[in-house]
mmCIF file of C-alpha atoms in Angstrom:
data_model
loop_
_atom_site.group_PDB
_atom_site.id
_atom_site.type_symbol
_atom_site.label_atom_id
_atom_site.label_comp_id
_atom_site.label_asym_id
_atom_site.label_seq_id
_atom_site.Cartn_x
_atom_site.Cartn_y
_atom_site.Cartn_z
ATOM 1 C CA MET A 1 107.168 93.876 194.378
ATOM 2 C CA ILE A 2 103.769 93.946 192.708
ATOM 3 C CA GLY A 3 103.775 94.145 188.918
ATOM 4 C CA ALA A 4 101.918 96.844 186.941
ATOM 5 C CA GLU A 5 99.323 94.291 185.799
ATOM 6 C CA ALA A 6 98.512 93.341 189.392
ATOM 7 C CA VAL A 7 98.186 97.009 190.380
ATOM 8 C CA GLY A 8 95.902 97.635 187.395
ATOM 9 C CA ALA A 9 93.783 94.611 188.305
ATOM 10 C CA ALA A 10 93.522 95.778 191.934
ATOM 11 C CA LYS A 11 92.412 99.266 190.831
ATOM 12 C CA GLU A 12 89.814 97.733 188.475
ATOM 13 C CA THR A 13 88.477 95.514 191.270
ATOM 14 C CA ASP A 14 88.126 98.523 193.569
ATOM 15 C CA LEU A 15 86.610 100.769 190.900
ATOM 16 C CA LYS A 16 84.056 98.459 189.295
ATOM 17 C CA PRO A 17 81.585 98.188 192.214
ATOM 18 C CA ALA A 18 81.689 101.944 192.811
ATOM 19 C CA PHE A 19 81.264 102.608 189.089
ATOM 20 C CA LEU A 20 78.255 100.276 188.805
ATOM 21 C CA GLU A 21 76.662 101.792 191.902
ATOM 22 C CA ALA A 22 77.143 105.305 190.509
ATOM 23 C CA VAL A 23 75.577 104.394 187.151
ATOM 24 C CA MET A 24 72.592 102.760 188.840
ATOM 25 C CA LEU A 25 72.226 105.731 191.179
ATOM 26 C CA VAL A 26 72.174 108.218 188.288
ATOM 27 C CA GLU A 27 69.333 106.264 186.702
ATOM 28 C CA ARG A 28 67.439 105.970 190.003
ATOM 29 C CA VAL A 29 67.865 109.676 190.807
ATOM 30 C CA HIS A 30 66.522 110.604 187.368
ATOM 31 C CA ARG A 31 63.469 108.357 187.830
ATOM 32 C CA ARG A 32 62.923 109.788 191.333
ATOM 33 C CA PHE A 33 63.125 113.328 189.931
ATOM 34 C CA LEU A 34 60.451 112.459 187.364
ATOM 35 C CA ASP A 35 58.322 111.099 190.231
ATOM 36 C CA VAL A 36 58.707 114.438 192.041
ATOM 37 C CA VAL A 37 57.602 116.297 188.900
ATOM 38 C CA LYS A 38 54.654 113.903 188.492
ATOM 39 C CA ASP A 39 53.581 114.443 192.103
ATOM 40 C CA GLU A 40 53.749 118.213 191.654
ATOM 41 C CA LEU A 41 51.635 118.048 188.501
ATOM 42 C CA GLU A 42 49.074 115.842 190.236
ATOM 43 C CA ARG A 43 48.996 118.108 193.289
ATOM 44 C CA LEU A 44 48.207 121.044 191.005
ATOM 45 C CA LYS A 45 45.686 118.940 189.047
ATOM 46 C CA HIS A 46 47.632 118.993 185.765
ATOM 47 C CA VAL A 47 47.371 115.316 184.912
ATOM 48 C CA GLU A 48 47.076 115.841 181.143
ATOM 49 C CA VAL A 49 50.866 115.865 180.696
ATOM 50 C CA ASN A 50 53.371 113.412 182.085
ATOM 51 C CA ALA A 51 56.594 114.309 183.889
ATOM 52 C CA VAL A 52 58.842 113.816 180.837
ATOM 53 C CA GLN A 53 56.586 116.099 178.798
ATOM 54 C CA ALA A 54 56.534 118.722 181.550
ATOM 55 C CA VAL A 55 60.346 118.777 181.733
ATOM 56 C CA LEU A 56 60.477 118.948 177.931
ATOM 57 C CA LEU A 57 58.186 122.008 178.041
ATOM 58 C CA TYR A 58 60.454 123.580 180.652
ATOM 59 C CA ASN A 59 63.503 122.929 178.453
ATOM 60 C CA VAL A 60 61.832 124.591 175.461
ATOM 61 C CA GLY A 61 61.056 127.624 177.601
ATOM 62 C CA ASP A 62 60.886 130.851 175.618
ATOM 63 C CA ALA A 63 62.966 129.463 172.758
ATOM 64 C CA ASP A 64 61.875 128.853 169.191
ATOM 65 C CA LEU A 65 63.756 125.734 168.150
ATOM 66 C CA SER A 66 63.674 122.504 166.168
ATOM 67 C CA ALA A 67 63.099 119.062 167.655
ATOM 68 C CA GLY A 68 66.740 118.287 166.821
ATOM 69 C CA GLU A 69 67.905 121.293 168.832
ATOM 70 C CA LEU A 70 65.670 120.206 171.700
ATOM 71 C CA LYS A 71 67.158 116.726 171.516
ATOM 72 C CA SER A 72 70.724 118.026 171.676
ATOM 73 C CA ARG A 73 69.835 120.531 174.384
ATOM 74 C CA GLY A 74 67.832 118.223 176.632
ATOM 75 C CA TYR A 75 69.486 114.883 175.877
ATOM 76 C CA TYR A 76 66.249 113.184 174.886
ATOM 77 C CA LEU A 77 66.064 110.128 172.703
ATOM 78 C CA GLY A 78 65.025 111.025 169.152
ATOM 79 C CA SER A 79 61.805 109.007 169.050
ATOM 80 C CA ASN A 80 60.954 110.176 172.549
ATOM 81 C CA VAL A 81 61.189 113.817 171.461
ATOM 82 C CA SER A 82 59.163 113.228 168.294
ATOM 83 C CA TYR A 83 56.428 111.355 170.126
ATOM 84 C CA ASN A 84 56.192 113.872 172.960
ATOM 85 C CA VAL A 85 56.286 116.892 170.658
ATOM 86 C CA ARG A 86 53.457 115.384 168.622
ATOM 87 C CA LYS A 87 51.381 114.657 171.749
ATOM 88 C CA LEU A 88 52.056 118.107 173.199
ATOM 89 C CA THR A 89 51.091 119.727 169.888
ATOM 90 C CA GLU A 90 47.844 117.741 169.746
ATOM 91 C CA ALA A 91 47.060 118.792 173.328
ATOM 92 C CA GLY A 92 47.760 122.476 172.620
ATOM 93 C CA TYR A 93 50.982 122.923 174.624
ATOM 94 C CA ILE A 94 53.290 123.393 171.625
ATOM 95 C CA VAL A 95 52.903 125.063 168.249
ATOM 96 C CA GLN A 96 54.834 123.685 165.280
ATOM 97 C CA GLU A 97 55.539 125.912 162.286
ATOM 98 C CA ARG A 98 57.674 125.578 159.181
ATOM 99 C CA CYS A 99 60.807 127.692 159.265
ATOM 100 C CA THR A 100 60.585 130.643 156.868
ATOM 101 C CA ARG A 101 64.253 130.266 155.828
ATOM 102 C CA ASP A 102 64.305 126.483 155.407
ATOM 103 C CA ARG A 103 60.867 125.093 154.593
ATOM 104 C CA ARG A 104 62.045 121.568 155.474
ATOM 105 C CA SER A 105 62.686 122.534 159.091
ATOM 106 C CA ILE A 106 59.908 122.610 161.674
ATOM 107 C CA ARG A 107 60.232 125.057 164.562
ATOM 108 C CA ILE A 108 58.466 124.583 167.879
ATOM 109 C CA ARG A 109 57.474 127.012 170.607
ATOM 110 C CA LEU A 110 55.232 126.911 173.651
ATOM 111 C CA THR A 111 51.650 128.060 173.776
ATOM 112 C CA GLU A 112 50.278 129.794 176.867
ATOM 113 C CA ARG A 113 49.240 126.371 178.209
ATOM 114 C CA GLY A 114 52.776 125.103 177.620
ATOM 115 C CA ARG A 115 54.259 128.095 179.436
ATOM 116 C CA GLU A 116 52.012 127.321 182.440
ATOM 117 C CA ILE A 117 53.433 123.808 182.734
ATOM 118 C CA ALA A 118 56.988 125.082 182.169
ATOM 119 C CA ALA A 119 56.467 127.572 185.002
ATOM 120 C CA ILE A 120 55.313 124.780 187.322
ATOM 121 C CA VAL A 121 58.533 122.855 186.649
ATOM 122 C CA GLY A 122 60.585 126.056 187.040
ATOM 123 C CA ASN A 123 58.943 126.772 190.396
ATOM 124 C CA LEU A 124 59.617 123.196 191.476
ATOM 125 C CA TYR A 125 63.311 123.601 190.601
ATOM 126 C CA GLU A 126 63.421 126.864 192.573
ATOM 127 C CA ARG A 127 61.711 125.345 195.598
ATOM 128 C CA ASN A 128 63.941 122.252 195.545
ATOM 129 C CA ALA A 129 67.141 124.320 195.274
ATOM 130 C CA ARG A 130 66.031 126.584 198.124
ATOM 131 C CA THR A 131 65.052 123.636 200.336
ATOM 132 C CA ILE A 132 68.319 121.793 199.664
ATOM 133 C CA GLY A 133 70.178 124.920 200.763
ATOM 134 C CA ASP A 134 67.923 125.574 203.763
ATOM 135 C CA VAL A 135 68.297 122.077 205.215
ATOM 136 C CA GLY A 136 72.022 122.005 204.454
ATOM 137 C CA LEU A 137 71.791 118.807 202.431
ATOM 138 C CA PHE A 138 74.726 120.039 200.376
ATOM 139 C CA GLY A 139 76.079 123.303 199.087
ATOM 140 C CA ALA A 140 76.932 124.817 195.739
ATOM 141 C CA SER A 141 80.484 123.431 195.845
ATOM 142 C CA ASP A 142 79.125 119.903 196.391
ATOM 143 C CA LEU A 143 76.835 120.333 193.388
ATOM 144 C CA ARG A 144 79.693 121.689 191.277
ATOM 145 C CA GLN A 145 81.811 118.636 192.181
ATOM 146 C CA MET A 146 78.940 116.300 191.344
ATOM 147 C CA THR A 147 78.359 118.097 188.049
ATOM 148 C CA THR A 148 82.048 117.915 187.162
ATOM 149 C CA ALA A 149 82.112 114.177 187.847
ATOM 150 C CA LEU A 150 78.978 113.613 185.745
ATOM 151 C CA GLN A 151 80.374 115.757 182.903
ATOM 152 C CA ARG A 152 83.546 113.663 182.916
ATOM 153 C CA LEU A 153 81.520 110.466 182.764
ATOM 154 C CA ASP A 154 79.422 111.915 179.932
ATOM 155 C CA ARG A 155 82.569 112.840 177.986
ATOM 156 C CA PHE A 156 84.053 109.391 178.665
ATOM 157 C CA TRP A 157 80.977 107.636 177.274
ATOM 158 C CA ASP A 158 80.790 110.047 174.350
ATOM 159 C CA ASP A 159 84.406 109.199 173.502
ATOM 160 C CA GLN A 160 83.611 105.482 173.824
ATOM 161 C CA ILE A 161 80.931 105.850 171.176
ATOM 162 C CA ARG A 162 82.672 108.387 168.947
ATOM 163 C CA TYR A 163 86.069 106.718 168.851
ATOM 164 C CA ARG A 164 84.900 103.134 169.445
ATOM 165 C CA LEU A 165 87.264 102.719 172.386
#
């Protein structure tokens, strides 16, 4: 009879390669997505913003929010958000204003130029979703399963950090 330690070791051996492949694939898929956004921007001759900035503009959308809210909403790194918000403000895609209730807080919103770029990314999302469905690459249930798995992994890593597991 195999002991519990041997069973645990066998499960770990089986799981580790799949886990590492999944983590690497998530990173590669994200980079590939940014390449798709970049290609779309170039095709439409909007080379003044990069793909990360374009997705950031999309995530701001019609909201009026702080950089901290954008960070928590879009899962950007803090310095990445600050840098990109500053660059997008300088280029006229975002307006920054002090909050009337809390003068320490800066609120951001899109300008008309920013809304144009956000619409390009939104149209790209629409077209990609439609094409994925049309070619039968996978369906909504496949995407829900993938999302559930990624949410579980996100929660697992969050717990690792929060509770120092």
